[in-house]
Amino acid sequence: MQVDFQESDFHAALVTSVVVFGFDGDDLKILVAEKKNEPFSGALILPTRVVQPGVAVELAAKELLSTVTGKDDWYLEQLNAFARLYRNPAGRVVNIAYYGLVKLDDQLKTSLRKDDHAWYASDDVPPLAYDHDEILEFARERLKRRVKRRPIGFSLLPREFTLNQLQSLYECALGKSFDKRNFRRKILKSELLIELEKKTDPTSDVKKPSQLYMFNEKKYRKMTLKGYDFVF
Amino acid sequence: MQVDFQESDFHAALVTSVVVFGFDGDDLKILVAEKKNEPFSGALILPTRVVQPGVAVELAAKELLSTVTGKDDWYLEQLNAFARLYRNPAGRVVNIAYYGLVKLDDQLKTSLRKDDHAWYASDDVPPLAYDHDEILEFARERLKRRVKRRPIGFSLLPREFTLNQLQSLYECALGKSFDKRNFRRKILKSELLIELEKKTDPTSDVKKPSQLYMFNEKKYRKMTLKGYDFVF
DNA sequence: TCAAAAGTGTTAATCCTACACCCATGC
DNA sequence: GCATGGGTGTAGGATTAACACTTTTGA
């Protein structure tokens, strides 16, 4: 039972990458970084940083996101550790990757603090360096599962949203489309939504105003914890 | 974008722990180790070993299991990385934990190669040292999810088994009980099982002989990949 | 008045749940 | 013949999937 340590056992570097899904009401996007220094300068990668000794991994990931976006309350969930041997020639690198969700409002969309980061349409992300494609794929699968079992809209939609936006989110995340009537019936039956006394402002686009909803936060939290079946 | 490395970044030790669920036809059991050296000599922990430089983590986990059990084909799945800062006073220790499933036949049950390992009933595992209780709980949750979405019986049951054994497995894993008729209907409808021309040998116990089944392996693989809904 | 998106019900098929008794065997 | 576990069917309610037209608005 070999679990005690020698000096030489402390040989691994620890990094963290994040896959952030943002939804702007129409499309799912992913935050991507461009590598600025060698090796692989110019290559696209997931936002990534080295985890310094004494810093909790999730905290490092959150700080990374704060630095890049200016926003500093992040819900993150660990994806997995990626520790392929050939990850880096300098030695073993363990990447503990996270997945996060965010409402992609105009501010976030246009004002990334670091100019080497950008939002890419989720199903149009160019190939990434290292094994980040694998991490991204893993995150996409996680998102699909989460969407099916938990009411994730809360993290991805603005406070007030329409049923069409919600449906569009589910369709983006799962990559298929649903019958509008069935979708509405199902989502309304859950009583997760509160119908507001408001409609969208029709002035913005050439549109009929649309009923707004918000989440019933109490019920929402219960369901997020317990999980449920929202299988489409 | 800080992703390149300095000497001082390689500061973490890497270990792997495994949560192995074994099913013997009646009960779910978990493989537990007793720590033989200081610190915490005598404490119970999950089977664990330090991952040496140049060894893939999953391979290290498999080797650990081979050494302990003598069996060397293991299906493992990564659980998560556990990297709490206070995990070990010697420095940061990252534990990449795995979960595995095994048919617990008499040989495995009685002939663990190392005498500091033992099988404990799954819901009767004493408190473990370090953060291994947390890892175990994580594994139990994973098992529940897997049971619901994938036909995991293949890994846990003998080649030929009865429907009652299968039901018993589902009941152990999910911690609740099911109606026999409904269970059978559901599992047979999936066409995942092949009814054999055989019954259990009634001589062994004081029992009526019982119909034996095996898995339809082809269909089984398809479902394992795609996932499905076997929600009870 | 037209284009664009919002909104709305019904039906048939399927699936789920609850429920209780007879059967084959070894002792 | 009895104790033990093995095996079986039905009915009512709930859930799902498929389906197309009308409404409101701004231009």
Coordinates of C-alpha atoms (C1' of nucleotides) in Angstrom, one line a residue:
Chain A
M1 CA 0.0 0.0 0.0
Q2 CA 2.2 2.7 -1.4
V3 CA 0.6 6.0 -0.4
D4 CA 3.3 7.9 1.4
F5 CA 5.5 10.3 -0.3
Q6 CA 9.1 11.0 -1.2
E7 CA 10.5 14.3 -2.4
S8 CA 10.7 12.9 -5.9
D9 CA 7.0 12.1 -6.0
F10 CA 6.2 15.8 -6.3
H11 CA 6.9 16.0 -10.0
A12 CA 3.7 17.1 -11.7
A13 CA 2.5 20.5 -12.9
L14 CA -1.1 21.4 -12.4
V15 CA -3.1 23.6 -14.8
T16 CA -6.7 24.3 -15.2
S17 CA -8.8 24.9 -18.3
V18 CA -12.3 26.1 -18.5
V19 CA -15.0 25.4 -21.0
V20 CA -17.5 28.3 -20.6
F21 CA -20.8 28.0 -22.5
G22 CA -22.5 31.3 -23.0
F23 CA -26.0 31.7 -24.4
D24 CA -27.0 35.0 -25.9
G25 CA -30.6 34.2 -26.6
D26 CA -29.9 32.8 -30.1
D27 CA -26.7 30.8 -30.0
L28 CA -24.5 28.9 -27.7
K29 CA -21.0 30.2 -27.6
I30 CA -17.7 29.1 -26.1
L31 CA -14.9 31.1 -24.8
V32 CA -11.6 30.5 -26.6
A33 CA -8.1 31.9 -26.1
E34 CA -5.3 32.5 -28.4
K35 CA -1.9 31.5 -27.2
K36 CA 0.4 34.5 -27.2
N37 CA 3.8 32.9 -26.4
E38 CA 5.9 30.0 -27.6
P39 CA 5.5 27.1 -28.1
F40 CA 2.4 27.1 -30.4
S41 CA 2.1 30.9 -30.4
G42 CA -1.1 31.8 -32.3
A43 CA -2.8 28.4 -31.6
L44 CA -6.3 28.4 -30.2
I45 CA -6.8 26.8 -26.8
L46 CA -9.2 26.8 -24.0
P47 CA -8.7 29.5 -21.4
T48 CA -6.0 28.0 -19.2
R49 CA -3.6 28.8 -16.4
V50 CA -1.1 27.2 -14.2
V51 CA -2.3 26.5 -10.7
Q52 CA 0.1 27.9 -8.2
P53 CA 1.0 26.0 -5.1
G54 CA -1.3 26.8 -2.3
V55 CA -4.2 27.9 -4.6
A56 CA -7.3 25.7 -4.8
V57 CA -7.8 24.5 -8.3
E58 CA -11.4 25.8 -8.7
L59 CA -10.3 29.1 -7.3
A60 CA -7.6 29.4 -9.9
A61 CA -10.1 28.7 -12.6
K62 CA -12.4 31.4 -11.2
E63 CA -9.6 33.9 -11.0
L64 CA -8.7 33.1 -14.6
L65 CA -12.3 33.8 -15.7
S66 CA -12.5 37.0 -13.7
T67 CA -9.3 38.3 -15.3
V68 CA -10.5 37.5 -18.7
T69 CA -14.1 38.7 -18.4
G70 CA -14.3 41.1 -15.5
K71 CA -17.2 39.0 -14.1
D72 CA -16.4 37.3 -10.9
D73 CA -19.2 35.1 -9.7
W74 CA -18.9 31.9 -11.6
Y75 CA -20.6 28.6 -11.2
L76 CA -18.1 25.9 -12.2
E77 CA -18.2 22.2 -12.1
Q78 CA -15.3 19.9 -12.5
L79 CA -15.2 18.0 -15.7
N80 CA -12.3 15.6 -15.3
A81 CA -8.6 15.5 -15.0
F82 CA -6.8 15.2 -18.3
A83 CA -3.3 13.8 -17.7
R84 CA -2.2 12.2 -20.9
L85 CA 1.5 11.5 -20.7
Y86 CA 2.4 13.4 -23.8
R87 CA 0.5 16.5 -22.8
N88 CA 3.7 18.5 -22.5
P89 CA 7.3 17.7 -23.2
A90 CA 8.4 19.7 -20.1
G91 CA 7.1 17.0 -17.8
R92 CA 3.8 15.6 -16.6
V93 CA 1.0 18.1 -16.8
V94 CA -2.3 17.4 -15.1
N95 CA -5.1 19.5 -16.4
I96 CA -8.1 19.7 -14.1
A97 CA -10.7 21.1 -16.3
Y98 CA -14.0 22.9 -15.4
Y99 CA -17.2 23.7 -17.1
G100 CA -19.2 26.8 -16.6
L101 CA -22.3 28.4 -17.8
V102 CA -23.0 32.1 -18.3
K103 CA -25.7 34.5 -19.6
L104 CA -24.0 36.1 -22.5
D105 CA -25.2 39.6 -22.4
D106 CA -23.9 42.4 -24.6
Q107 CA -21.4 43.5 -22.0
L108 CA -19.8 40.1 -21.7
K109 CA -20.0 39.7 -25.4
T110 CA -18.1 42.8 -26.4
S111 CA -15.9 43.6 -23.5
L112 CA -13.5 40.8 -22.8
R113 CA -10.7 42.3 -20.8
K114 CA -8.0 40.4 -22.6
D115 CA -7.9 40.9 -26.3
D116 CA -6.6 37.3 -26.8
H117 CA -9.9 35.8 -25.9
A118 CA -13.1 35.5 -28.0
W119 CA -16.5 33.9 -28.1
Y120 CA -16.9 31.2 -30.8
A121 CA -20.2 29.6 -31.9
S122 CA -20.3 26.3 -30.0
D123 CA -20.5 24.1 -33.1
D124 CA -18.0 26.2 -35.0
V125 CA -15.0 26.1 -32.8
P126 CA -11.8 25.6 -34.8
P127 CA -9.4 22.8 -33.8
L128 CA -7.6 23.6 -30.5
A129 CA -4.1 22.8 -29.5
Y130 CA -2.9 20.3 -26.9
D131 CA -5.8 17.9 -26.1
H132 CA -8.2 20.7 -25.7
D133 CA -10.5 19.4 -28.4
E134 CA -11.0 16.3 -26.2
I135 CA -11.8 18.5 -23.2
L136 CA -14.2 20.5 -25.2
E137 CA -16.0 17.4 -26.5
F138 CA -16.2 16.1 -22.9
A139 CA -17.8 19.4 -21.9
R140 CA -20.3 19.3 -24.7
E141 CA -21.4 15.8 -23.6
R142 CA -21.6 17.0 -20.0
L143 CA -23.8 19.9 -21.1
K144 CA -26.1 17.6 -23.0
R145 CA -26.5 15.4 -19.9
R146 CA -27.1 18.4 -17.7
V147 CA -29.6 19.9 -20.0
K148 CA -31.6 16.7 -19.9
R149 CA -31.6 16.3 -16.2
R150 CA -31.5 19.7 -14.6
P151 CA -33.0 23.1 -15.3
I152 CA -29.8 24.8 -16.4
G153 CA -31.6 27.7 -18.1
F154 CA -31.2 29.7 -14.9
S155 CA -27.5 30.1 -15.5
L156 CA -27.7 30.7 -19.2
L157 CA -30.7 32.9 -19.8
P158 CA -31.4 36.5 -18.8
R159 CA -33.6 37.0 -15.8
E160 CA -36.6 37.5 -18.0
F161 CA -36.9 35.4 -21.1
T162 CA -39.4 34.0 -23.6
L163 CA -40.4 30.4 -24.1
N164 CA -38.9 30.6 -27.6
Q165 CA -35.6 31.6 -26.2
L166 CA -35.7 28.7 -23.7
Q167 CA -36.6 26.3 -26.5
S168 CA -33.8 27.7 -28.6
L169 CA -31.4 27.0 -25.8
Y170 CA -32.5 23.4 -25.5
E171 CA -32.2 23.0 -29.2
C172 CA -28.7 24.4 -29.3
A173 CA -27.5 22.4 -26.4
L174 CA -28.9 19.1 -27.6
G175 CA -28.5 19.7 -31.3
K176 CA -32.0 18.8 -32.3
S177 CA -35.3 20.6 -32.6
F178 CA -38.6 20.1 -30.7
D179 CA -42.2 20.6 -31.3
K180 CA -43.2 24.0 -30.0
R181 CA -46.5 22.9 -28.4
N182 CA -45.0 19.8 -26.8
F183 CA -42.1 21.7 -25.5
R184 CA -44.3 24.4 -23.9
R185 CA -46.6 21.8 -22.4
K186 CA -43.7 20.0 -20.8
I187 CA -41.9 23.0 -19.5
L188 CA -45.0 24.6 -18.1
K189 CA -46.2 21.5 -16.4
S190 CA -43.0 21.5 -14.4
E191 CA -44.1 24.7 -12.8
L192 CA -40.6 26.0 -12.9
L193 CA -41.6 29.1 -14.6
I194 CA -43.4 32.2 -13.4
E195 CA -45.4 34.0 -16.0
L196 CA -44.7 37.7 -15.8
E197 CA -47.1 40.6 -16.4
K198 CA -44.9 41.7 -19.2
K199 CA -44.2 41.1 -22.8
T200 CA -41.1 41.8 -24.9
D201 CA -40.8 45.3 -26.3
P202 CA -41.9 45.0 -29.9
T203 CA -40.0 48.1 -30.9
S204 CA -36.6 46.4 -31.0
D205 CA -37.3 44.2 -34.0
V206 CA -40.2 43.8 -36.3
K207 CA -42.0 41.4 -34.1
K208 CA -45.1 40.5 -32.2
P209 CA -44.5 41.0 -28.5
S210 CA -43.8 37.9 -26.6
Q211 CA -44.8 36.7 -23.2
L212 CA -41.9 36.9 -20.6
Y213 CA -41.2 34.4 -17.9
M214 CA -38.7 34.0 -15.1
F215 CA -37.7 31.0 -13.1
N216 CA -39.3 30.0 -9.9
E217 CA -36.0 30.1 -8.0
K218 CA -37.1 28.1 -5.0
K219 CA -38.5 25.2 -7.0
Y220 CA -35.5 25.6 -9.4
R221 CA -33.0 25.0 -6.6
K222 CA -34.8 21.9 -5.4
M223 CA -34.8 20.5 -8.9
T224 CA -31.2 21.4 -9.5
L225 CA -30.2 19.4 -6.4
K226 CA -32.4 16.4 -6.8
G227 CA -32.1 16.2 -10.5
Y228 CA -35.2 15.3 -12.5
D229 CA -36.2 14.0 -15.8
F230 CA -36.5 16.5 -18.6
V231 CA -35.7 14.0 -21.2
F232 CA -36.4 15.1 -24.8
Chain B
M1 CA -2.5 33.5 -21.0
Q2 CA -0.2 31.7 -18.6
V3 CA 0.3 28.2 -19.8
D4 CA 4.0 27.7 -20.2
F5 CA 6.0 26.2 -17.4
Q6 CA 8.8 26.9 -15.1
E7 CA 10.8 24.4 -13.1
S8 CA 8.9 25.4 -10.0
D9 CA 5.5 24.6 -11.5
F10 CA 6.2 20.9 -11.2
H11 CA 5.3 20.7 -7.5
A12 CA 2.4 18.3 -7.2
A13 CA 2.3 14.6 -6.3
L14 CA -0.1 12.4 -8.2
V15 CA -1.9 9.5 -6.7
T16 CA -4.8 7.4 -7.8
S17 CA -7.5 5.7 -5.8
V18 CA -10.0 3.2 -7.0
V19 CA -13.5 2.5 -5.9
V20 CA -14.3 -1.0 -7.0
F21 CA -17.9 -2.2 -6.8
G22 CA -18.2 -6.0 -6.7
F23 CA -21.5 -7.9 -6.9
D24 CA -21.7 -11.4 -5.7
G25 CA -25.3 -12.1 -6.6
D26 CA -26.6 -10.9 -3.3
D27 CA -24.8 -7.8 -2.2
L28 CA -22.7 -5.0 -3.5
K29 CA -19.3 -4.8 -2.0
I30 CA -16.4 -2.4 -2.1
L31 CA -12.7 -3.0 -2.0
V32 CA -11.1 -1.3 1.0
A33 CA -7.5 -1.2 2.1
E34 CA -5.8 -0.9 5.5
K35 CA -2.9 1.4 5.7
K36 CA 0.2 -0.4 6.9
N37 CA 2.6 2.4 7.4
E38 CA 2.7 5.8 9.2
P39 CA 1.1 8.2 9.1
F40 CA -2.4 6.8 10.0
S41 CA -1.2 3.2 10.2
G42 CA -4.3 1.0 10.6
A43 CA -6.7 3.5 9.1
L44 CA -9.0 2.3 6.3
I45 CA -8.6 3.9 2.9
L46 CA -9.5 3.2 -0.7
P47 CA -6.9 1.2 -2.6
T48 CA -4.4 3.9 -3.6
R49 CA -1.0 4.3 -5.0
V50 CA 1.4 7.0 -6.1
V51 CA 1.6 7.4 -9.8
Q52 CA 5.2 7.3 -10.9
P53 CA 6.5 9.7 -13.5
G54 CA 6.0 8.3 -17.0
V55 CA 3.1 6.0 -16.0
A56 CA -0.4 6.8 -17.3
V57 CA -2.7 7.3 -14.5
E58 CA -5.3 4.8 -15.5
L59 CA -2.6 2.3 -16.0
A60 CA -1.3 2.9 -12.5
A61 CA -4.8 2.2 -11.2
K62 CA -5.1 -1.0 -13.2
E63 CA -1.7 -2.2 -12.0
L64 CA -2.7 -1.5 -8.5
L65 CA -5.8 -3.6 -8.9
S66 CA -3.9 -6.4 -10.6
T67 CA -1.5 -6.5 -7.7
V68 CA -4.2 -6.6 -5.1
T69 CA -6.6 -9.0 -6.8
G70 CA -4.6 -11.1 -9.3
K71 CA -7.2 -10.1 -11.9
D72 CA -5.8 -8.0 -14.7
D73 CA -8.5 -6.9 -17.1
W74 CA -10.3 -4.0 -15.5
Y75 CA -12.9 -1.6 -16.9
L76 CA -12.2 1.7 -15.1
E77 CA -13.8 5.1 -15.5
Q78 CA -12.4 8.3 -14.1
L79 CA -14.4 9.8 -11.3
N80 CA -12.8 13.1 -10.8
A81 CA -9.7 14.7 -9.5
F82 CA -9.6 15.4 -5.8
A83 CA -7.1 18.1 -5.0
R84 CA -8.1 19.7 -1.8
L85 CA -5.3 21.8 -0.5
Y86 CA -5.1 20.1 2.9
R87 CA -5.0 16.7 1.5
N88 CA -1.5 16.1 2.6
P89 CA 0.9 18.1 4.7
A90 CA 3.9 17.1 2.5
G91 CA 2.7 19.2 -0.4
R92 CA -0.1 19.3 -2.8
V93 CA -1.4 15.9 -3.7
V94 CA -3.8 15.4 -6.6
N95 CA -5.8 12.2 -6.5
I96 CA -7.2 11.1 -9.8
A97 CA -9.8 8.6 -8.7
Y98 CA -11.4 5.8 -10.7
Y99 CA -14.4 3.7 -10.4
G100 CA -14.6 0.1 -11.5
L101 CA -17.1 -2.8 -11.6
V102 CA -16.4 -6.4 -11.1
K103 CA -18.2 -9.8 -10.9
L104 CA -17.4 -10.9 -7.4
D105 CA -16.9 -14.6 -7.8
D106 CA -15.7 -16.9 -5.0
Q107 CA -12.1 -16.7 -6.2
L108 CA -11.9 -12.9 -6.1
K109 CA -13.8 -12.9 -2.9
T110 CA -11.5 -15.2 -1.0
S111 CA -8.1 -14.8 -2.6
L112 CA -7.1 -11.2 -2.4
R113 CA -3.3 -11.3 -2.9
K114 CA -2.5 -8.7 -0.4
D115 CA -3.8 -9.4 3.1
D116 CA -4.3 -5.7 3.8
H117 CA -7.3 -5.5 1.5
A118 CA -10.9 -6.7 2.1
W119 CA -14.4 -6.5 0.6
Y120 CA -16.9 -4.5 2.7
A121 CA -20.6 -4.4 2.2
S122 CA -21.3 -1.3 0.1
D123 CA -23.5 0.4 2.6
D124 CA -21.5 -0.7 5.6
V125 CA -18.1 0.7 4.9
P126 CA -16.5 2.2 8.0
P127 CA -15.2 5.8 7.8
L128 CA -12.1 6.1 5.7
A129 CA -9.0 8.3 6.2
Y130 CA -8.0 11.4 4.1
D131 CA -10.9 12.5 1.9
H132 CA -11.7 9.0 0.8
D133 CA -15.2 9.1 2.2
E134 CA -15.9 11.9 -0.2
I135 CA -14.5 9.9 -3.1
L136 CA -16.6 6.9 -2.1
E137 CA -19.7 9.0 -1.9
F138 CA -18.9 10.4 -5.3
A139 CA -18.5 6.9 -6.7
R140 CA -21.8 5.8 -5.2
E141 CA -23.6 8.6 -6.9
R142 CA -21.9 7.8 -10.2
L143 CA -23.0 4.2 -9.9
K144 CA -26.5 5.2 -9.3
R145 CA -26.5 7.3 -12.4
R146 CA -24.9 4.6 -14.5
V147 CA -27.3 2.0 -13.3
K148 CA -30.1 4.2 -14.5
R149 CA -28.8 5.0 -17.9
R150 CA -26.7 2.1 -18.9
P151 CA -26.9 -1.7 -18.7
I152 CA -24.1 -2.1 -16.3
G153 CA -25.1 -5.6 -15.3
F154 CA -22.7 -7.1 -17.8
S155 CA -19.7 -6.0 -15.7
L156 CA -21.2 -7.0 -12.4
L157 CA -23.0 -10.3 -13.0
P158 CA -21.8 -13.7 -13.9
R159 CA -22.2 -14.7 -17.6
E160 CA -25.4 -16.5 -16.8
F161 CA -27.7 -15.1 -14.2
T162 CA -31.3 -15.0 -13.2
L163 CA -33.7 -12.1 -13.3
N164 CA -33.9 -12.1 -9.6
Q165 CA -30.1 -11.6 -9.4
L166 CA -30.4 -8.8 -11.8
Q167 CA -33.2 -7.2 -9.9
S168 CA -31.2 -7.6 -6.7
L169 CA -28.3 -5.8 -8.3
Y170 CA -30.5 -2.8 -9.3
E171 CA -32.0 -2.7 -5.9
C172 CA -28.6 -2.7 -4.1
A173 CA -27.2 -0.1 -6.4
L174 CA -30.2 2.2 -6.2
G175 CA -31.1 1.5 -2.6
K176 CA -34.8 0.8 -3.2
S177 CA -36.9 -2.1 -4.3
F178 CA -39.0 -2.7 -7.3
D179 CA -42.1 -4.7 -8.3
K180 CA -41.0 -8.0 -9.7
R181 CA -43.5 -8.0 -12.5
N182 CA -42.8 -4.5 -13.6
F183 CA -39.1 -5.0 -13.4
R184 CA -39.2 -8.1 -15.6
R185 CA -41.5 -6.5 -18.1
K186 CA -39.2 -3.5 -18.5
I187 CA -35.9 -5.4 -18.7
L188 CA -37.3 -8.0 -21.1
K189 CA -38.8 -5.3 -23.4
S190 CA -35.3 -3.9 -23.9
E191 CA -34.3 -7.2 -25.6
L192 CA -31.0 -6.9 -23.9
L193 CA -31.3 -10.4 -22.5
I194 CA -31.1 -13.8 -24.1
E195 CA -33.1 -16.5 -22.5
L196 CA -31.0 -19.6 -22.2
E197 CA -32.1 -23.2 -22.4
K198 CA -31.0 -23.7 -18.9
K199 CA -32.2 -23.3 -15.3
T200 CA -30.2 -23.0 -12.1
D201 CA -29.2 -26.2 -10.5
P202 CA -31.7 -26.8 -7.7
T203 CA -29.4 -29.0 -5.7
S204 CA -27.3 -26.1 -4.4
D205 CA -29.9 -24.6 -2.2
V206 CA -33.4 -25.6 -1.2
K207 CA -35.0 -23.9 -4.2
K208 CA -37.0 -24.2 -7.3
P209 CA -34.8 -24.0 -10.3
S210 CA -34.7 -20.6 -12.0
Q211 CA -34.5 -19.5 -15.6
L212 CA -31.0 -18.3 -16.7
Y213 CA -30.3 -15.4 -19.0
M214 CA -27.2 -13.9 -20.5
F215 CA -26.7 -10.5 -22.1
N216 CA -27.1 -9.9 -25.8
E217 CA -23.6 -8.5 -26.1
K218 CA -24.0 -6.7 -29.4
K219 CA -27.1 -4.8 -28.3
Y220 CA -25.5 -4.3 -25.0
R221 CA -22.5 -2.5 -26.4
K222 CA -24.7 -0.3 -28.5
M223 CA -26.7 0.8 -25.5
T224 CA -23.6 1.2 -23.3
L225 CA -22.3 3.7 -25.9
K226 CA -25.4 5.6 -26.6
G227 CA -26.8 5.5 -23.1
Y228 CA -30.5 4.9 -22.7
D229 CA -33.2 5.4 -20.2
F230 CA -33.7 2.7 -17.8
V231 CA -35.1 5.0 -15.2
F232 CA -36.7 3.3 -12.2
Chain C
dT1 C1' -51.7 43.7 -46.9
dC2 C1' -47.7 41.3 -46.1
dA3 C1' -43.9 39.1 -43.7
dA4 C1' -42.4 37.3 -39.4
dA5 C1' -42.7 35.2 -35.3
dA6 C1' -46.1 34.1 -31.4
dG7 C1' -49.2 31.3 -29.8
dT8 C1' -52.5 27.4 -29.3
dG9 C1' -55.6 21.6 -28.7
dT10 C1' -56.6 17.1 -29.8
dT11 C1' -55.9 12.3 -30.5
dA12 C1' -53.9 7.8 -30.5
dA13 C1' -50.3 5.1 -28.9
dT14 C1' -47.4 4.0 -25.4
dC15 C1' -45.8 3.4 -20.9
dC16 C1' -46.1 3.2 -15.9
dT17 C1' -48.0 1.7 -11.6
dA18 C1' -50.3 -0.9 -8.4
dC19 C1' -51.7 -5.1 -7.2
dA20 C1' -52.0 -11.0 -5.4
dC21 C1' -51.9 -15.5 -6.3
dC22 C1' -50.2 -20.2 -8.0
dC23 C1' -46.0 -23.2 -8.9
dA24 C1' -42.1 -26.3 -8.5
dT25 C1' -38.9 -28.0 -5.7
dG26 C1' -36.2 -30.2 -1.6
dC27 C1' -36.8 -31.4 2.8
Chain D
dG1 C1' -47.3 -31.4 3.3
dC2 C1' -44.8 -27.3 4.0
dA3 C1' -41.6 -23.7 3.5
dT4 C1' -39.0 -21.3 0.1
dG5 C1' -38.3 -18.5 -3.5
dG6 C1' -39.9 -18.5 -8.7
dG7 C1' -43.0 -17.1 -11.7
dT8 C1' -47.1 -14.7 -13.9
dG9 C1' -51.5 -10.6 -16.1
dT10 C1' -54.5 -6.8 -16.0
dA11 C1' -56.6 -2.4 -15.8
dG12 C1' -56.6 2.7 -15.1
dG13 C1' -54.1 6.7 -15.4
dA14 C1' -50.3 9.4 -17.2
dT15 C1' -47.2 10.7 -20.6
dT16 C1' -45.7 11.2 -25.2
dA17 C1' -45.6 12.2 -30.2
dA18 C1' -47.5 13.8 -34.2
dC19 C1' -50.0 17.1 -36.3
dA20 C1' -51.5 22.9 -38.8
dC21 C1' -53.6 26.9 -38.3
dT22 C1' -54.7 31.7 -36.3
dT23 C1' -53.0 36.0 -34.2
dT24 C1' -50.5 40.1 -33.6
dT25 C1' -47.6 43.3 -34.9
dG26 C1' -44.5 46.8 -37.7
dA27 C1' -43.4 48.1 -42.0

